[in-house]
Coordinates of C-alpha atoms and ligand atoms in Angstrom, one line a residue:
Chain J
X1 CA 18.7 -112.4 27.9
X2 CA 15.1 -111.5 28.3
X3 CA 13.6 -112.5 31.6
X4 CA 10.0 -112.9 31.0
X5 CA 9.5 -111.5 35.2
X6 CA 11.4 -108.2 34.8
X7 CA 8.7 -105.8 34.2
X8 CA 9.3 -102.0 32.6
X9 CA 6.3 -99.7 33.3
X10 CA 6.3 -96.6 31.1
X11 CA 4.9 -93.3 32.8
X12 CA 4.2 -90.4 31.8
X13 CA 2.4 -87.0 33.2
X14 CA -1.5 -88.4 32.3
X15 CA -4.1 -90.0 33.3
X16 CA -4.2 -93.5 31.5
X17 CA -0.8 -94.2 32.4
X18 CA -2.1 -94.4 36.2
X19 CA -4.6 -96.5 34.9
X20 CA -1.5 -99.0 33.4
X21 CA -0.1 -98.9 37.0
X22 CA -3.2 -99.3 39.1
X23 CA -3.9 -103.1 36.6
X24 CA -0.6 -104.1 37.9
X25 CA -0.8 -103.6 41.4
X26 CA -4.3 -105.5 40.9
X27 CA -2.5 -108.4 39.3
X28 CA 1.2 -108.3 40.8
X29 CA -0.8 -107.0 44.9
X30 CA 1.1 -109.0 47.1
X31 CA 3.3 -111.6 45.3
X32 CA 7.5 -111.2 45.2
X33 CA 8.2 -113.1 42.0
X34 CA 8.4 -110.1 39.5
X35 CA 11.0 -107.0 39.4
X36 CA 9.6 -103.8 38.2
X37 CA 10.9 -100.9 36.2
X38 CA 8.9 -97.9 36.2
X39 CA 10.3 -95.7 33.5
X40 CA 9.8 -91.8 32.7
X41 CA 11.0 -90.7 29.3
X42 CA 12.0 -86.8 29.3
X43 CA 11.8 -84.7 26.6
X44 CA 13.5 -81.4 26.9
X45 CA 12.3 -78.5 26.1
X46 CA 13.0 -77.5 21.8
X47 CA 15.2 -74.6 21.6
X48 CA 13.7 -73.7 18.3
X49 CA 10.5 -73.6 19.7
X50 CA 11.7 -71.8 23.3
X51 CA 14.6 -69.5 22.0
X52 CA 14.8 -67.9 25.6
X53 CA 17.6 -69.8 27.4
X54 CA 16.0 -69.0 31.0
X55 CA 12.8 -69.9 30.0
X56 CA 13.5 -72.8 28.3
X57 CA 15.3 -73.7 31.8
X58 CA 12.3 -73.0 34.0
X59 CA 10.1 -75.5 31.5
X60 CA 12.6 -78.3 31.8
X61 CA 12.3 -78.3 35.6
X62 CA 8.9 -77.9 35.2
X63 CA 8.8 -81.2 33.4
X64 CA 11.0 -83.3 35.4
X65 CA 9.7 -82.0 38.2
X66 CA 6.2 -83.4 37.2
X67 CA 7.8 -86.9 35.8
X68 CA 9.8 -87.2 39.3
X69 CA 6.2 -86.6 41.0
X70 CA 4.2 -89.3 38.8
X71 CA 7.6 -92.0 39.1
X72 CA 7.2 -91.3 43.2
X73 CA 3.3 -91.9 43.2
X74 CA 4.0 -94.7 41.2
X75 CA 6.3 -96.1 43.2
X76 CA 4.3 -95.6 46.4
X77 CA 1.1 -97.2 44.5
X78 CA 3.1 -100.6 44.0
X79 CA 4.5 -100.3 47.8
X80 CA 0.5 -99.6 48.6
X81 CA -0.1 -103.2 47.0
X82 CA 1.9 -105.3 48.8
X83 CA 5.3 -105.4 46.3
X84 CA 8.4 -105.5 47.8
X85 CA 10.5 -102.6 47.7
X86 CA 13.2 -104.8 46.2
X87 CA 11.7 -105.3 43.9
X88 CA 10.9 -101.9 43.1
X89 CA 12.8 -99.3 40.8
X90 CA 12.2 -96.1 39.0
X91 CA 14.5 -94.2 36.3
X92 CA 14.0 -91.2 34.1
X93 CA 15.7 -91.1 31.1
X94 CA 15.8 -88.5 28.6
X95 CA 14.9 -89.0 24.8
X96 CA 18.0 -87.4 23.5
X97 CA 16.2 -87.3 19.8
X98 CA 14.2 -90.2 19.9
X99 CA 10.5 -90.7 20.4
X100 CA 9.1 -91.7 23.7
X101 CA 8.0 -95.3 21.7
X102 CA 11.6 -95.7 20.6
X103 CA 13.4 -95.4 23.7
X104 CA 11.1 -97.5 25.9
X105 CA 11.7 -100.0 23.3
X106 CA 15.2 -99.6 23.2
X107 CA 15.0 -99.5 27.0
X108 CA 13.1 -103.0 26.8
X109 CA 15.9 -104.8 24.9
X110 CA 18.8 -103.5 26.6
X111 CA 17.3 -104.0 29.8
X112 CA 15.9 -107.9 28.8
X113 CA 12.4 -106.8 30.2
X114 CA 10.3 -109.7 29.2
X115 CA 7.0 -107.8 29.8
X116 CA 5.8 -104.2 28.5
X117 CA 3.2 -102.5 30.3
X118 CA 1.8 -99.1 28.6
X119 CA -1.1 -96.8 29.1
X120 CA -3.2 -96.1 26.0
X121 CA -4.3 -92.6 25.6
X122 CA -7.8 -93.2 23.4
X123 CA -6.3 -90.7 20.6
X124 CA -8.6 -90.0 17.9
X125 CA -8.2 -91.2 14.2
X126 CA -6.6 -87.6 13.3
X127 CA -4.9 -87.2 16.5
X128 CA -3.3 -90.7 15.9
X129 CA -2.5 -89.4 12.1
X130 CA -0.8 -86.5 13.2
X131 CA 1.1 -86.9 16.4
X132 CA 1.6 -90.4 16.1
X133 CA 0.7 -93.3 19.6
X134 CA 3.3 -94.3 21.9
X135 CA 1.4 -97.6 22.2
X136 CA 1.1 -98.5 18.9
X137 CA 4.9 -97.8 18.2
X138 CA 5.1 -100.1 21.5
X139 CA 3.0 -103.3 19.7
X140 CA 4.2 -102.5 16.1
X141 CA 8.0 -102.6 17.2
X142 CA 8.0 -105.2 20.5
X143 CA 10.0 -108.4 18.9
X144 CA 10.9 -110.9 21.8
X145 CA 8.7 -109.3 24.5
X146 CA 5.2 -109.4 25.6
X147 CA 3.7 -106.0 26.2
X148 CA 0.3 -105.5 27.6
X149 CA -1.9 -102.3 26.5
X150 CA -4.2 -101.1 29.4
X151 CA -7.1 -98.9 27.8
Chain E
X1 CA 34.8 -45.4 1.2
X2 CA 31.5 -44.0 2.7
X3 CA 29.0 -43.0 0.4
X4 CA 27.3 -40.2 1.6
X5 CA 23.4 -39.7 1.9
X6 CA 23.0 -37.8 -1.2
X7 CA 25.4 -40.8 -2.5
X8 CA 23.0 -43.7 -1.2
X9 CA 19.8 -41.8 -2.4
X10 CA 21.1 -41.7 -5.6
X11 CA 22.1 -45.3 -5.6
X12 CA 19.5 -46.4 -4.3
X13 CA 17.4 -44.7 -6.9
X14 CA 19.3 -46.1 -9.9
X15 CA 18.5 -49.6 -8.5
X16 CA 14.9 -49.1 -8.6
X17 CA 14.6 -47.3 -11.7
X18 CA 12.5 -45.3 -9.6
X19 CA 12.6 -41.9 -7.1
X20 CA 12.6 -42.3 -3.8
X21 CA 11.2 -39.5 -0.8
X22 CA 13.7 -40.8 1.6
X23 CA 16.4 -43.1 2.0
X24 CA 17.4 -44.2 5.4
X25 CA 20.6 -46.6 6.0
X26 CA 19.9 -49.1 8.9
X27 CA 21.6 -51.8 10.7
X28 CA 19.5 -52.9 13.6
X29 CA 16.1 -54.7 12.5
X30 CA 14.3 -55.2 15.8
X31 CA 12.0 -53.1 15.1
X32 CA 10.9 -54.6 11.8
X33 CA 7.4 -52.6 11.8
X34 CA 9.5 -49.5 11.3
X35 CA 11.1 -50.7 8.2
X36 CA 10.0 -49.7 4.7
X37 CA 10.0 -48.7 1.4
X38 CA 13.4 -47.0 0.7
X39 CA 15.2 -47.9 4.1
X40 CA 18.6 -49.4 3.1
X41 CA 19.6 -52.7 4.8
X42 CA 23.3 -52.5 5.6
X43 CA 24.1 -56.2 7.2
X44 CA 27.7 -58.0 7.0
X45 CA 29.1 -55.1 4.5
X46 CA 26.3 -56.1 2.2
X47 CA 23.1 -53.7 1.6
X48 CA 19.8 -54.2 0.2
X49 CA 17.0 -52.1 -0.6
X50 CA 13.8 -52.5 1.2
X51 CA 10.8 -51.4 -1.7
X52 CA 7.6 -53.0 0.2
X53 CA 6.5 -55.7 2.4
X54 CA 4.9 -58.9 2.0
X55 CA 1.6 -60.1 1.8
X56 CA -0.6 -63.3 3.4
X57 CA -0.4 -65.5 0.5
X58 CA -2.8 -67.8 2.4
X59 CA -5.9 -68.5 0.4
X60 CA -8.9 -65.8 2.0
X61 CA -6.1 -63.4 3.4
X62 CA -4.6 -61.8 0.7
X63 CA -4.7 -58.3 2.3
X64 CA -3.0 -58.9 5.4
X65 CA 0.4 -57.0 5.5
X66 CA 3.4 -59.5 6.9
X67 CA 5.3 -56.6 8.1
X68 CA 8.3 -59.2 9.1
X69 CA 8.9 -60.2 6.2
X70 CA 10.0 -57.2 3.2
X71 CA 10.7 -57.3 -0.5
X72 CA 14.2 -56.3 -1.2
X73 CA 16.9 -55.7 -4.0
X74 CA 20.2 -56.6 -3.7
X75 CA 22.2 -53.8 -3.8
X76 CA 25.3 -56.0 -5.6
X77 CA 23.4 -57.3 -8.5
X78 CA 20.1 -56.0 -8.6
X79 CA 18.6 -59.0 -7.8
X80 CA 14.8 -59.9 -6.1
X81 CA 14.9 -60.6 -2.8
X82 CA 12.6 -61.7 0.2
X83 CA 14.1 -60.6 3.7
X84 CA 12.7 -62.4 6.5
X85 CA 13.2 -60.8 10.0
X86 CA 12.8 -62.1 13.6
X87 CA 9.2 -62.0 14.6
X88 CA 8.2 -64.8 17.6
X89 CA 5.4 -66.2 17.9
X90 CA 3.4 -68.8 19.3
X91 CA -0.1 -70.0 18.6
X92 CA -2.7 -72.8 18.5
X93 CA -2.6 -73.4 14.7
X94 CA -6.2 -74.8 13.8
X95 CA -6.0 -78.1 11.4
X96 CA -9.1 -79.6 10.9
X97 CA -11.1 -80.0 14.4
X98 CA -8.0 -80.2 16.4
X99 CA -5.2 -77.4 17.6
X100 CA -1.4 -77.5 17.6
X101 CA 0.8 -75.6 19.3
X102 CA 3.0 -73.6 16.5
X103 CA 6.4 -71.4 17.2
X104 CA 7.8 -69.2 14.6
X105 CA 11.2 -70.5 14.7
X106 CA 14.3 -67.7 12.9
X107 CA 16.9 -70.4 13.9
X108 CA 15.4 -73.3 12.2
X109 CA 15.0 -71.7 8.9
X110 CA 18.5 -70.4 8.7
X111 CA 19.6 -74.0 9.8
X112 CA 17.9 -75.6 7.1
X113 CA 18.7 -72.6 4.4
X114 CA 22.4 -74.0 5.1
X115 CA 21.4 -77.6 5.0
X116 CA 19.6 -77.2 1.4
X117 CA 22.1 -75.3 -0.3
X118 CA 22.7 -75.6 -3.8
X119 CA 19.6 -77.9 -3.7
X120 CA 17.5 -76.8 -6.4
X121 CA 14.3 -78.3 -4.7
X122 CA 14.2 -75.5 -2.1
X123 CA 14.6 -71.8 -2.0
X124 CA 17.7 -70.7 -1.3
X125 CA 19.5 -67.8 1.0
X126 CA 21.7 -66.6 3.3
X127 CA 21.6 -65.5 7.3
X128 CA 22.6 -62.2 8.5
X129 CA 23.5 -61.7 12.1
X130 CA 22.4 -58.0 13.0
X131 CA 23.8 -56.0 15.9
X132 CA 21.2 -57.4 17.9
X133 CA 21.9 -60.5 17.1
X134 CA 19.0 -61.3 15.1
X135 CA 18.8 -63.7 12.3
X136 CA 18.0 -62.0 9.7
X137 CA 17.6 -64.2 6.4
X138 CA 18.1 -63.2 3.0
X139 CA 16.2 -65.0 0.3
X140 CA 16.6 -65.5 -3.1
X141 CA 12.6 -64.9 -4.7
X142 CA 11.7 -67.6 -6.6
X143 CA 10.2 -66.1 -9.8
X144 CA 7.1 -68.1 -10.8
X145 CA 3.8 -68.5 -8.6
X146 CA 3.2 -71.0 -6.0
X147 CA 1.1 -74.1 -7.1
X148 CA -2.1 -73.4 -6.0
X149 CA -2.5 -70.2 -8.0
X150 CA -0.5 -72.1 -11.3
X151 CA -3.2 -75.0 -10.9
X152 CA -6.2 -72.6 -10.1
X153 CA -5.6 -71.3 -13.3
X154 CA -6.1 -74.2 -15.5
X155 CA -8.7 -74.1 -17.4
X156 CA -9.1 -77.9 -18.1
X157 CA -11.8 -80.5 -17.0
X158 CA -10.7 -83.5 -14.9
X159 CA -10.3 -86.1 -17.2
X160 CA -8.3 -83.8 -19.6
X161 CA -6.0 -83.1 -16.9
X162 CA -5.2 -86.5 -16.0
X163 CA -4.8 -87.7 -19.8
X164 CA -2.7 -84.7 -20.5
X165 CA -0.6 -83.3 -17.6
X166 CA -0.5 -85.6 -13.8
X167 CA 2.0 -88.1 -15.5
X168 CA 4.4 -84.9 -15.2
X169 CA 3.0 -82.8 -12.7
X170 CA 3.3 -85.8 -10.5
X171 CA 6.6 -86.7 -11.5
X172 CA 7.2 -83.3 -10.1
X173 CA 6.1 -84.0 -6.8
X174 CA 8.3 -86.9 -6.6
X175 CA 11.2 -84.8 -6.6
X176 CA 9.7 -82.6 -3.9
X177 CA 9.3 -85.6 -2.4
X178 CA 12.8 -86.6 -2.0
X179 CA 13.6 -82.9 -0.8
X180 CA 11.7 -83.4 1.5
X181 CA 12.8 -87.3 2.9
X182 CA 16.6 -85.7 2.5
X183 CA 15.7 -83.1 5.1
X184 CA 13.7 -85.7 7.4
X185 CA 17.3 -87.5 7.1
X186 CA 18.6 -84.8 8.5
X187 CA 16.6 -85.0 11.5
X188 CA 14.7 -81.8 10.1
X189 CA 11.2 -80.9 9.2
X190 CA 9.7 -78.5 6.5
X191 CA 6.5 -77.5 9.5
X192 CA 4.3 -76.2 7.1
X193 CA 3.6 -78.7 3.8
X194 CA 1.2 -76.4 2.0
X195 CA 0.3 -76.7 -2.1
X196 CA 1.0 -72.3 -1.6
X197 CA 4.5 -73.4 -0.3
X198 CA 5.6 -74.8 -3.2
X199 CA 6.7 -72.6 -6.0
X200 CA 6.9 -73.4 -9.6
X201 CA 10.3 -71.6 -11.4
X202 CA 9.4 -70.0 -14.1
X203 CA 12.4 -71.5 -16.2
X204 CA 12.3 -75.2 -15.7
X205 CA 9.3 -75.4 -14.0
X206 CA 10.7 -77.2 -10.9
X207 CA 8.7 -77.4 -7.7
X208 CA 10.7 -75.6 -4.9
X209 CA 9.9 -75.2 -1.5
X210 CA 9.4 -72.3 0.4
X211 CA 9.2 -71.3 3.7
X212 CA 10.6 -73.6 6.6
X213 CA 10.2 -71.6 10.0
X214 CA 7.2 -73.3 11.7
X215 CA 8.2 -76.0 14.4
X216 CA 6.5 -77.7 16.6
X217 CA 6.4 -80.2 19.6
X218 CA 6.3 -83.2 18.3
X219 CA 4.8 -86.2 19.7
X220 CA 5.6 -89.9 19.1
X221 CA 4.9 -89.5 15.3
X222 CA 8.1 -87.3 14.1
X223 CA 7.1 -86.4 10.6
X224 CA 3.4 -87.0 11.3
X225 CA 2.0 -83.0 9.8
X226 CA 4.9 -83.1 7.4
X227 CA 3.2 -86.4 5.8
X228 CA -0.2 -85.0 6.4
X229 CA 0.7 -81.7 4.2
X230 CA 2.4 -84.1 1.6
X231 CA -1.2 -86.4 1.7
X232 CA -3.1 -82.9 1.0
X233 CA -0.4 -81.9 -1.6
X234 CA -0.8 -85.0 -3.2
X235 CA -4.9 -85.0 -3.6
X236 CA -4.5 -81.7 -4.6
X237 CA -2.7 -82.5 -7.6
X238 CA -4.3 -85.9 -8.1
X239 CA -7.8 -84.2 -8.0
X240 CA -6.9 -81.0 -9.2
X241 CA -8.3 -79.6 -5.9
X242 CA -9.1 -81.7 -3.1
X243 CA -13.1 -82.1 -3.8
X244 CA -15.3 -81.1 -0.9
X245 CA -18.6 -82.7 0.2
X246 CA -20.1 -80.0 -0.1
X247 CA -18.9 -79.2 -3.9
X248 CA -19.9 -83.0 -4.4
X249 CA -23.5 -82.1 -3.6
X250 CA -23.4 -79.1 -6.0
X251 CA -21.5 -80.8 -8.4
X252 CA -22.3 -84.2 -9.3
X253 CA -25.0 -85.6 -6.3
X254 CA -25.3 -89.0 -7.8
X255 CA -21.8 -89.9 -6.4
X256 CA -22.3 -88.7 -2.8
X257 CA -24.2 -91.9 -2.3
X258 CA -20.7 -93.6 -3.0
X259 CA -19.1 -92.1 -0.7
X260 CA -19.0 -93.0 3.6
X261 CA -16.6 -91.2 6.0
X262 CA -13.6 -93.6 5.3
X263 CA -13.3 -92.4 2.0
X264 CA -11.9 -88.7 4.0
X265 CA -9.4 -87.4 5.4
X266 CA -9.6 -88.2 9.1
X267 CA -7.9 -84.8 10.2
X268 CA -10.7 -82.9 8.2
X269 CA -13.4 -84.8 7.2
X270 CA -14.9 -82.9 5.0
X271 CA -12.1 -83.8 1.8
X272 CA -12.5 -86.6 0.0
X273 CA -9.4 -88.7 -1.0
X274 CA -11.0 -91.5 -2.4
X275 CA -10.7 -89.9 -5.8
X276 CA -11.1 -93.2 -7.7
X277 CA -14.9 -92.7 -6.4
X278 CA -15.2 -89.6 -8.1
X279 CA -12.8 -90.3 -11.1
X280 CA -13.0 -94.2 -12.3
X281 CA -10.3 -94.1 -14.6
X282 CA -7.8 -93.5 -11.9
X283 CA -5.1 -96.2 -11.4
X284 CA -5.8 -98.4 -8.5
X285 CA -2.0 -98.0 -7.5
X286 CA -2.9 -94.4 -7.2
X287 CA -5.6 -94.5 -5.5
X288 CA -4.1 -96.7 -3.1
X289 CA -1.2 -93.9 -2.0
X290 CA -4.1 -91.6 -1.6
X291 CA -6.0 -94.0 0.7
X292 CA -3.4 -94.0 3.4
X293 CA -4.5 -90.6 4.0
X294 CA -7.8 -91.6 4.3
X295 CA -9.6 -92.1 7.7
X296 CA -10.3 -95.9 6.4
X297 CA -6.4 -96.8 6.5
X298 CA -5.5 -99.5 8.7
X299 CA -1.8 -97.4 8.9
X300 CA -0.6 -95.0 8.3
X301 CA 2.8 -93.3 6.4
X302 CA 5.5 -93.1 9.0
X303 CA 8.0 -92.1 6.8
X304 CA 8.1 -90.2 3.3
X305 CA 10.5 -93.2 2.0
X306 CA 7.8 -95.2 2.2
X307 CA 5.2 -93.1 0.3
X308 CA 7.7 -92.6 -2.8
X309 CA 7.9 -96.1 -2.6
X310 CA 4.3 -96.2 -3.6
X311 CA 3.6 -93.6 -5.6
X312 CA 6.5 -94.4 -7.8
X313 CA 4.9 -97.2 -9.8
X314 CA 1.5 -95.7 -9.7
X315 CA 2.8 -92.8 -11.9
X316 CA 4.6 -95.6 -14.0
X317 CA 1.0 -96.1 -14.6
X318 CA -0.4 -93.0 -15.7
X319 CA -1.0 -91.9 -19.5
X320 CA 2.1 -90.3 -21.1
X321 CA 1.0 -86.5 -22.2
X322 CA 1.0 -85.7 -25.8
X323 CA 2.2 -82.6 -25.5
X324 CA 5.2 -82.4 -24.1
X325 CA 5.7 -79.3 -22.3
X326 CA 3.8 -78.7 -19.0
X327 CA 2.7 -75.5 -17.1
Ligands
ATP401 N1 11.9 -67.7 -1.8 C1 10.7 -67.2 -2.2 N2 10.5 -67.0 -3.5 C2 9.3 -66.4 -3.9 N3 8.3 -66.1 -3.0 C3 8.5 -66.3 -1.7 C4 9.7 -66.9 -1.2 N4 9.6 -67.0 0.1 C5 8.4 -66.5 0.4 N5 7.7 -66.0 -0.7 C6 6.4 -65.4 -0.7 O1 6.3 -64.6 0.4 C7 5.2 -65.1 1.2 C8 5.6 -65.0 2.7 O2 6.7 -65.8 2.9 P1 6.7 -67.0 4.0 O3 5.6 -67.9 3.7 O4 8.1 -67.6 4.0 O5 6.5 -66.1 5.3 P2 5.9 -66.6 6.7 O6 5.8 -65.4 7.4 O7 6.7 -67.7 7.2 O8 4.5 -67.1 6.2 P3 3.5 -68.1 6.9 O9 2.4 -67.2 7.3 O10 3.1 -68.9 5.8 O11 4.2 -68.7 8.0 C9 5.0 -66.5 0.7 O12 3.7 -66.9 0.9 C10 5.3 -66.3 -0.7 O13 4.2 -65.8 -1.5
MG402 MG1 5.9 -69.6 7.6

């Protein structure tokens, strides 16, 4: 069932996604009526790209490590604004294959999250050709769901 | 048995049809820049007989050596081979205005040599472990030329290109197409979609496709450069070359007026892909294939399926040739 008050934040290392986060403490500051989900998705390290097994290792770590960091500011922002820590809850899952888009997505239907808050890099035309925008994936695949896009 | 040196000399010799100064028999191929012309390849009881090395085929940098990758003849049949050994690398690869991270990736070719055998849409071969555990693969040369130079050498204008040979040439691509959707299936990608990546064999004239060991980290849009080389590929062979701006203003200035930036490609913005500007008697179903690579397209192709799906009926659409045979 999809609970229009559950909330799932997606995070990742930059900039914009802070900027998601930092429009829902300004709207959510204070109140106790909404449960939120901030969500890191982890893509490991591609061993055809880093054949060295140790090396490949020390970049995973590197990675979690820095999704860890930004769920724990995250976190620490919402307490900041008055949320209860209840309320609160962070969880880093990794993509096992699919694209960051896909599993927030799958994440939001599994989870019933009514809303979907993402971050919204400001890719360019070619960079949007090429590698593709976790929001637009987001908008172009939410169904039963309302999802807001913070530029 | 072992043959003896004078033995493999000799051998060796015979195969080529040629004399040799030296022949050396070697197993270990990590030092690849050592191996040359006459050096015997003895992998998994099989040999083969290095006579050269490769060259950039890359339009501007013909010269350049690719000492990683050596001509060969198999020592069991004679045959023409391309041997391919482990070179890593990592580098910003340059496409239009914007840098991607690109690995050189032994393991992903040899995965994806066993995923398209038998297929006749790609080049095929085989993977040799050495003692140093390197992936050494063993490919079968396509004989014919890759597309680019077979194209380049037509002497036609547009129009009698169109009437007389993109029916075909595009039913062509088609089937490179589906190679290439079978291997997105299998949650692979070909990394670097060129028009010199495809080869045209010289005895049915199918398009194969060479050269799969580029990977690289992928964002949210899985296929994303694999559809951008396809888009190039296609305007290519649509156009006959992808026209420039700048060859527009040599060319034929009157149309330049026609033409505003969403009418090219967004990734390099100097390529028109609005052909149908350029060449009226296109078929708007064409055209319209070739505008979802064009910085103007609302979307874009996620997924190859989607572009046969589309160009399909536009070649449907196209004059049949006269003539039937095609280069
Ligand atoms: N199976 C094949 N049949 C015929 N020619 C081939 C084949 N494979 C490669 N070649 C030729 O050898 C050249 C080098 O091979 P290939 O492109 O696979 O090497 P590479 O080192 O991966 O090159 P790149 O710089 O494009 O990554 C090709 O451009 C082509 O001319
Ligand atoms: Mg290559």
């Amino acid at each position: 069932m999809i609970l229009w008050n559950r909330i799932l934040v997606g995070l990742d290392e930059s900039e914009p996604s802070l900027n998601a986060l930092r429009y829902l403490a300004g709207v959510l500051g204070g109140s106790n009526t909404s449960k939120v989900r901030l969500l890191a998705v982890y893509l490991p390290p591609d061993p055809d790209s880093h054949p060295d097994p140790g090396q490949r290792a020390d970049l995973a770590a590197e990675r979690r490590l820095a999704l860890e960091a930004r769920l724990a500011q995250a976190y620490h922002m919402l307490v900041e604004a008055r949320l209860a820590r209840e309320n609160l809850s962070t969880d880093l899952v990794e993509a096992g294959g699919r694209t960051v888009g896909q599993v927030i997505m799958d994440y939001q239907a599994e989870g019933g999250y009514g809303t979907v808050v993402v971050g919204r890099r400001r890719l360019s035309k070619a960079e949007e050709f090429l590698f593709g925008s976790v929001s637009s994936t987001v908008v172009h695949t939410a169904t039963d769901c309302c999802v807001w896009v913070v530029a | 048995m072992p043959s003896s040196g004078m033995d493999l000399k000799r051998q060796a010799e015979e195969l080529l049809g040629n004399k040799l100064d030296r022949v050396r028999l070697v197993h270990d191929t990590t030092q690849f820049m050592e191996l040359e012309r006459g050096d015997v390849l003895g992998l998994d009881g099989r040999r083969y007989l290095i006579t050269g090395v490769a060259y950039e085929g890359r339009f501007g940098l013909d010269e350049e050596p690719k000492h990683w990758v050596k001509r060969a003849l198999d020592f069991s049949d004679g045959s023409q081979k391309l041997i391919k050994l482990v070179f890593f690398e990592e580098f910003d690869l340059p496409i239009g205005l914007l840098k991607v991270r690109c690995y050189r990736s032994p393991a992903k070719e040899s995965r994806i040599l066993e995923l398209v055998r038998g297929r006749p849409q790609f080049m095929q071969g085989i993977t040799h472990l050495d003692p140093s555990g390197n992936q050494v693969r063993v490919l079968d040369r396509v004989p014919g030329q890759s597309l680019d130079k077979r194209l380049d050498a037509l002497r036609l204008d547009h129009r009698a290109w169109f009437d007389g040979l993109l029916r075909p040439m595009l039913e062509r691509f088609l089937g490179s197409l589906e190679a290439i959707a079978f291997l997105h299936g299998q949650g692979e990608r070909h990394g670097d979609i060129r028009r010199d990546h495809i080869f045209v064999h010289n005895e049915d004239q199918r398009w194969v496709w060479i050269d799969f060991d580029y990977n690289f980290d992928f964002k949210q849009s899985p296929f994303g450069l694999d559809l951008f080389g396809l888009g190039n590929v296609l305007c290519y062979v649509v156009g006959r070359g992808i026209p420039t701006l700048r060859q527009i203003k040599q060319e034929r200035p009157q149309t330049l007026d026609l033409l505003d930036t969403g009418d090219l490609s967004p990734v390099i913005p100097n390529r028109v892909f609005n052909l149908k500007k350029l060449y009226p008697y296109l078929p708007e179903e064409l055209n319209r294939v070739l505008m979802h690579f064009a910085a103007s397209a609302p979307i874009y192709y996620e997924r190859v399926e989607e572009m046969i799906e589309d160009l399909r009926p536009a070649i449907a659409k196209l004059p049949q040739p006269v003539r039937e045979e095609a280069p």
